[in-house]
Tab-separated table of C-alpha atoms in Angstrom:
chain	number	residue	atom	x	y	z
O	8	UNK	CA	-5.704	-1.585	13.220
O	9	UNK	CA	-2.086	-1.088	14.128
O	10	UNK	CA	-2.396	-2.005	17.895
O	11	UNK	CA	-4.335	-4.724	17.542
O	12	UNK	CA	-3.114	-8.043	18.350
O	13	UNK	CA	-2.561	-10.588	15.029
O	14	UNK	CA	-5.469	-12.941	15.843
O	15	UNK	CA	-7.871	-9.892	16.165
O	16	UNK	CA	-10.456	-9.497	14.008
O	17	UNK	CA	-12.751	-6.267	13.430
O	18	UNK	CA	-16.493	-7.412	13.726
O	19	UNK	CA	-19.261	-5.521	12.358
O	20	UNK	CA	-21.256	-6.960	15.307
O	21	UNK	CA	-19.593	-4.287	17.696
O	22	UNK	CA	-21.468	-1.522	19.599
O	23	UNK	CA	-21.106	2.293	17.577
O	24	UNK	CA	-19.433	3.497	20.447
O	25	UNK	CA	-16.741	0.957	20.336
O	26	UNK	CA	-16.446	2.399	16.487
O	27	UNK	CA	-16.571	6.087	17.594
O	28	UNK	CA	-13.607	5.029	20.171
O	29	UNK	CA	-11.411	3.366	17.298
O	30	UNK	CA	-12.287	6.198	15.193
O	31	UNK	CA	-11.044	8.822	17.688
O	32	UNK	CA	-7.783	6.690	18.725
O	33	UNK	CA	-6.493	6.645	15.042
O	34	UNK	CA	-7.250	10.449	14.798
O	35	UNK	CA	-5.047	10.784	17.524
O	36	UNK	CA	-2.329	8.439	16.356
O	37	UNK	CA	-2.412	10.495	13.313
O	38	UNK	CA	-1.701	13.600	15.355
O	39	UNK	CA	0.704	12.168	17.140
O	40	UNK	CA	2.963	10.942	14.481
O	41	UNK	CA	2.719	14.594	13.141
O	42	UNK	CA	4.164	16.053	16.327
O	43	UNK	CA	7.234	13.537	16.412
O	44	UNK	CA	8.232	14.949	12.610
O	45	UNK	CA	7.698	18.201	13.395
O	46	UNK	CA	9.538	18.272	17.064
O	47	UNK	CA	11.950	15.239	17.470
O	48	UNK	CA	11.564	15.273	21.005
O	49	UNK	CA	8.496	13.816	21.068
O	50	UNK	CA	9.803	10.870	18.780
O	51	UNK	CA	8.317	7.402	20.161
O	52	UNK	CA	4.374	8.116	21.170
O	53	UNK	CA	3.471	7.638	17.472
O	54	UNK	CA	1.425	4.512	18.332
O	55	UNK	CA	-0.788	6.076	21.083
O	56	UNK	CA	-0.106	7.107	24.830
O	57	UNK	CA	-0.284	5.103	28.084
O	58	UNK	CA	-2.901	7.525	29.642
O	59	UNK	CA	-3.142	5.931	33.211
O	60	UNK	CA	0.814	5.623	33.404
O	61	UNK	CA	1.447	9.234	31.881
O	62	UNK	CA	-1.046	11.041	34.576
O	63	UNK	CA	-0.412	8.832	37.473
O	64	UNK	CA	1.224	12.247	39.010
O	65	UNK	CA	-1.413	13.721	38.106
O	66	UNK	CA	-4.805	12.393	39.329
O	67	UNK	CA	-5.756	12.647	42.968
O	68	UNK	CA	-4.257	9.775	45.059
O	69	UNK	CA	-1.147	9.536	47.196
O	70	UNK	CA	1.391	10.121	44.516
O	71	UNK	CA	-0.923	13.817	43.677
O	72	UNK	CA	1.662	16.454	42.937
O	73	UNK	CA	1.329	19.775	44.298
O	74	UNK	CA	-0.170	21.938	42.339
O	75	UNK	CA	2.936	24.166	41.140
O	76	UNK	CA	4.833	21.018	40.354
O	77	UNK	CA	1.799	19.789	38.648
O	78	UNK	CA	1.639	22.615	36.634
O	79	UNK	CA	5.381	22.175	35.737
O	80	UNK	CA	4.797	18.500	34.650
O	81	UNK	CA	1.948	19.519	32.303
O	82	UNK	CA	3.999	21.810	30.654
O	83	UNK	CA	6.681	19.413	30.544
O	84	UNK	CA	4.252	17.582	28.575
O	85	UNK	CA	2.791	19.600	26.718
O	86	UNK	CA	6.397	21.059	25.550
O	87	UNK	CA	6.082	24.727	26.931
O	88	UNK	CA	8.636	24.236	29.198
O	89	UNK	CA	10.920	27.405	28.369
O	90	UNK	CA	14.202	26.389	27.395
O	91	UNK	CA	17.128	29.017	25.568
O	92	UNK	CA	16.764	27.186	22.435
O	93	UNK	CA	13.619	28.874	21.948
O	94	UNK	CA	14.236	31.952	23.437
O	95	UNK	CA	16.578	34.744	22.755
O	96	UNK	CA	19.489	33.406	24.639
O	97	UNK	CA	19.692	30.288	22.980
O	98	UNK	CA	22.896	28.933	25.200
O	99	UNK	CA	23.018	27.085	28.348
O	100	UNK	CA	23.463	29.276	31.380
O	101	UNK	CA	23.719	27.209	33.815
O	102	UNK	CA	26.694	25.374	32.690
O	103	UNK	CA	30.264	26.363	30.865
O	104	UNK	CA	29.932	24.308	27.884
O	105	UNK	CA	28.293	27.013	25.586
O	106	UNK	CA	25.986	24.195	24.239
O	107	UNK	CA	22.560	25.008	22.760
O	108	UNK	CA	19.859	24.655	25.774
O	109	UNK	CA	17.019	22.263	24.516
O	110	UNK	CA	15.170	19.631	25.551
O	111	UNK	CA	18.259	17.071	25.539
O	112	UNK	CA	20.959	18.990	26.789
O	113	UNK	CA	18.812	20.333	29.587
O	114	UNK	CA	17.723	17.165	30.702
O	115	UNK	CA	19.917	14.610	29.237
O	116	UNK	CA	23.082	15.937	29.317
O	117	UNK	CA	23.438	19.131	31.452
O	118	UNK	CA	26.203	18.846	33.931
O	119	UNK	CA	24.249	21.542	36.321
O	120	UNK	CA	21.660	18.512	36.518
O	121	UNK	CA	23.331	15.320	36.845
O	122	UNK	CA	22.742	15.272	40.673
O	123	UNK	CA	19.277	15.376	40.273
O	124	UNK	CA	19.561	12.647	37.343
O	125	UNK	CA	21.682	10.374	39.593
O	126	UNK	CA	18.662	10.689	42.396
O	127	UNK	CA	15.845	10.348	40.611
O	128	UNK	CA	16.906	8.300	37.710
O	129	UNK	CA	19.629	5.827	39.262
O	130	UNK	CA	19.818	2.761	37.177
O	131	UNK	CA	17.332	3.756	34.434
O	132	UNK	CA	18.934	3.017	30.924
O	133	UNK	CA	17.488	6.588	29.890
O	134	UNK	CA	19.510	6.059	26.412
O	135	UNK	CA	16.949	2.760	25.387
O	136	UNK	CA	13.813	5.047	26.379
O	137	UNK	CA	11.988	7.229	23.904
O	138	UNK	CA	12.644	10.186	23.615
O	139	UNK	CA	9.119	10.865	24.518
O	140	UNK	CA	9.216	9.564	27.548
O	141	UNK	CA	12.970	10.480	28.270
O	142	UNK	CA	12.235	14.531	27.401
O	143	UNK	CA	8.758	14.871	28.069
O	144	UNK	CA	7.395	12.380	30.616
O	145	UNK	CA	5.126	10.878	28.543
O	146	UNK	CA	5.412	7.019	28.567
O	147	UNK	CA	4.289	5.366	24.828
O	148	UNK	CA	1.568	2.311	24.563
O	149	UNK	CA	4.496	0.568	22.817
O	150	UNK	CA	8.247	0.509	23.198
O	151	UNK	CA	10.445	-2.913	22.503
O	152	UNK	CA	12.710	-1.638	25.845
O	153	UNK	CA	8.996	-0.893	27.882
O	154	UNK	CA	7.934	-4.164	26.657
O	155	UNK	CA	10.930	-6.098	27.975
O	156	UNK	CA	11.718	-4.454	30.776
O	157	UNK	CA	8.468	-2.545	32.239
O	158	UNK	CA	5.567	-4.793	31.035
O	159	UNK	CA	2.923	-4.787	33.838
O	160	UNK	CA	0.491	-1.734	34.703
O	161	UNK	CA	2.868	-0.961	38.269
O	162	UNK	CA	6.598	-1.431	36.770
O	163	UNK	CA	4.837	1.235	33.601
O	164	UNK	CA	3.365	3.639	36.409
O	165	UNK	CA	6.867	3.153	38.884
O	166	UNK	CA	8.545	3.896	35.340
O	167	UNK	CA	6.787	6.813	34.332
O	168	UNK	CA	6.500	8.737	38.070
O	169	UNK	CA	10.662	8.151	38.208
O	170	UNK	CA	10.832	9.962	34.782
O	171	UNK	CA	8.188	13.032	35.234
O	172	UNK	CA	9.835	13.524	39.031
O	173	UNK	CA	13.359	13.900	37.075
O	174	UNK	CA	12.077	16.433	34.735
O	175	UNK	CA	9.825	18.700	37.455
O	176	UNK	CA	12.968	19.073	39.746
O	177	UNK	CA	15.146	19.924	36.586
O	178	UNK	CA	12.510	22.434	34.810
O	179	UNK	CA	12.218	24.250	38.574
O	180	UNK	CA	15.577	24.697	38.691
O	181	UNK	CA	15.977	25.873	35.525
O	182	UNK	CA	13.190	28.073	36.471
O	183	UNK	CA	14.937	29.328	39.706
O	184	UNK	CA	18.083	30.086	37.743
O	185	UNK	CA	16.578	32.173	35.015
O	186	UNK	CA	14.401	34.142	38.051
O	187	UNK	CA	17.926	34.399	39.620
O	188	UNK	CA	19.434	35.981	35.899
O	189	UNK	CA	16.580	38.165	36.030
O	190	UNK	CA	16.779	39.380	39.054
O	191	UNK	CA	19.964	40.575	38.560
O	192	UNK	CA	19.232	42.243	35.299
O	193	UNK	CA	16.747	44.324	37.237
O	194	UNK	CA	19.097	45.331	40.093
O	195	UNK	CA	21.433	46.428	37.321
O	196	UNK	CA	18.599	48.579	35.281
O	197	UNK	CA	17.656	49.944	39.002
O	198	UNK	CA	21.255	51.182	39.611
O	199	UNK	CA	21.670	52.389	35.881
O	200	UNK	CA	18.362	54.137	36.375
O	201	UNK	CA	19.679	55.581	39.423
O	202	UNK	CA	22.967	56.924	38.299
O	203	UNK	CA	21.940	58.193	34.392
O	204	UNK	CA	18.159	59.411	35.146
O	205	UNK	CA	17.871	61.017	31.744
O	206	UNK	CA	17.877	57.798	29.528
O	207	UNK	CA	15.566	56.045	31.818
O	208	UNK	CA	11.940	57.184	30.827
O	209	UNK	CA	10.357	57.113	27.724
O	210	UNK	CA	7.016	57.018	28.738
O	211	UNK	CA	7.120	61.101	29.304
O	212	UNK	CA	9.252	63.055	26.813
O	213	UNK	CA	8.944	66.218	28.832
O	214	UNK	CA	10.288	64.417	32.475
O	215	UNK	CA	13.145	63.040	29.989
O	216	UNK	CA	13.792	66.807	28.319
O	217	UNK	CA	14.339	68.174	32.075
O	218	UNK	CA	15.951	65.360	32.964
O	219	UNK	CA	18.439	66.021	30.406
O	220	UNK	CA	18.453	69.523	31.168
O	221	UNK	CA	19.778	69.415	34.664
O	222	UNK	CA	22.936	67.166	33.818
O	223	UNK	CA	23.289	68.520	29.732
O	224	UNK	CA	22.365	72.295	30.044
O	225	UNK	CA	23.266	72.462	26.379
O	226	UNK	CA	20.882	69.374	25.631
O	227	UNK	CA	17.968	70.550	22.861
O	228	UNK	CA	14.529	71.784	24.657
O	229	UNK	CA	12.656	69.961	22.036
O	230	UNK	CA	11.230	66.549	23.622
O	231	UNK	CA	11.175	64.766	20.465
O	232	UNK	CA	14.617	65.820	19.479
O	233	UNK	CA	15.972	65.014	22.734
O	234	UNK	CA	14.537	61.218	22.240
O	235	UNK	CA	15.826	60.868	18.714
O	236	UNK	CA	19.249	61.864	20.327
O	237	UNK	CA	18.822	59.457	23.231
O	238	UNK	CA	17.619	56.476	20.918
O	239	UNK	CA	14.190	56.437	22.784
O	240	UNK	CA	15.653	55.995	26.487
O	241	UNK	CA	19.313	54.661	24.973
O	242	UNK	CA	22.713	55.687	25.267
O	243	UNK	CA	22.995	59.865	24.223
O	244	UNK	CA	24.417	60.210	21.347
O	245	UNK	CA	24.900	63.945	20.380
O	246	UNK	CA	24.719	66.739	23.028
């Protein structure tokens, strides 16, 4: 057993459920350690979880998030939380430096969040953490800096609830930036609808062939011709 302490021994004298918990914490070791390969940011939880310390934002008591921010943190933990790198995008939008948006940059090294690192992280040598715990919130069983630093149940919980309230104000304004990018991409379609009706509808050929009729009274009365030549609502390209 790889947590076990060195003057443990494994008796055959123990309960089955005892056996059917060991049995179930090595399966999920083994899962674990196949997450950090496959996604680096979760690099450091290969040796099991602190449950209590992870969800102590999470279970119902005075530190209870809300139940957006809640939401946020899960996904945080989970690793759903939307950054460029894994959408289209790809760059950083909410600062100049043109640098891939991930995990690290987003909430490592992101000059648009340093405010909110300096409040909620202060002192917090976030560079000896694991990157599980620095990226995703979740705080290992095991960690030579947790060890020395954070050993007791509280100073693991006080740990863990400065981390995860880093991360939700980061990912929510992330959030409220990308809502503010799309908004504008929508006023912009709304005008461009508004002043070129005729590439705006491809849901009704015919509305788009007298569309394009009453600004190109040369454009072709066929509707399927007249959406080949406007690239299926695009720009026109032959009159």
């Amino acid at each position: 057993r790889e947590h076990a302490d060195a003057d443990e021994t494994v008796s055959l004298t123990h309960p089955p459920e005892w056996f059917a918990h060991e049995l179930r914490s090595a399966a999920l070791r083994v899962r674990y350690s196949a997450l950090a390969r496959e996604r680096t940011s979760f690099a450091g939880m290969e040796g099991g979880i602190d449950g209590p310390a992870t969800r102590c934002l999470l279970t119902n008591g005075p530190r209870a998030l809300p139940a957006y921010e809640a939401e946020v943190l899960r996904s945080g933990i989970a690793g759903t939380v939307p950054v460029a790198k894994y959408r289209q995008e790809q760059r950083c939008t909410l600062c100049s430096e043109g640098a891939v948006q991930d995990e690290a940059h987003l909430f490592l090294t992101c000059p648009a969040m340093q405010d909110i690192r300096a409040e909620c992280w202060g002192t917090i040598a976030i560079a000896e953490l694991p990157r599980c715990l620095a990226l995703h919130g979740i705080l290992p069983l095991r960690h030579p800096h947790l060890d020395a630093h954070h050993p007791g149940p509280f100073e693991r919980e006080e740990l863990a609830a400065a981390i995860q309230t880093g991360l939700i104000r980061m990912a929510c304004r992330r959030a409220e930036h990308s809502l503010a990018e799309e908004g504008k991409h929508r006023l912009a379609s709304v005008a461009l609808a508004r002043a070129y009706p005729w590439t705006w509808d491809p849901v009704t050929p015919r509305r788009v062939a007298n569309s394009l009729a009453t600004v190109f009274p040369d454009a072709p009365a066929n509707p399927r011709a007249i959406l080949r030549a406007t690239q299926l609502g695009g720009t026109r390209s032959t009159r």
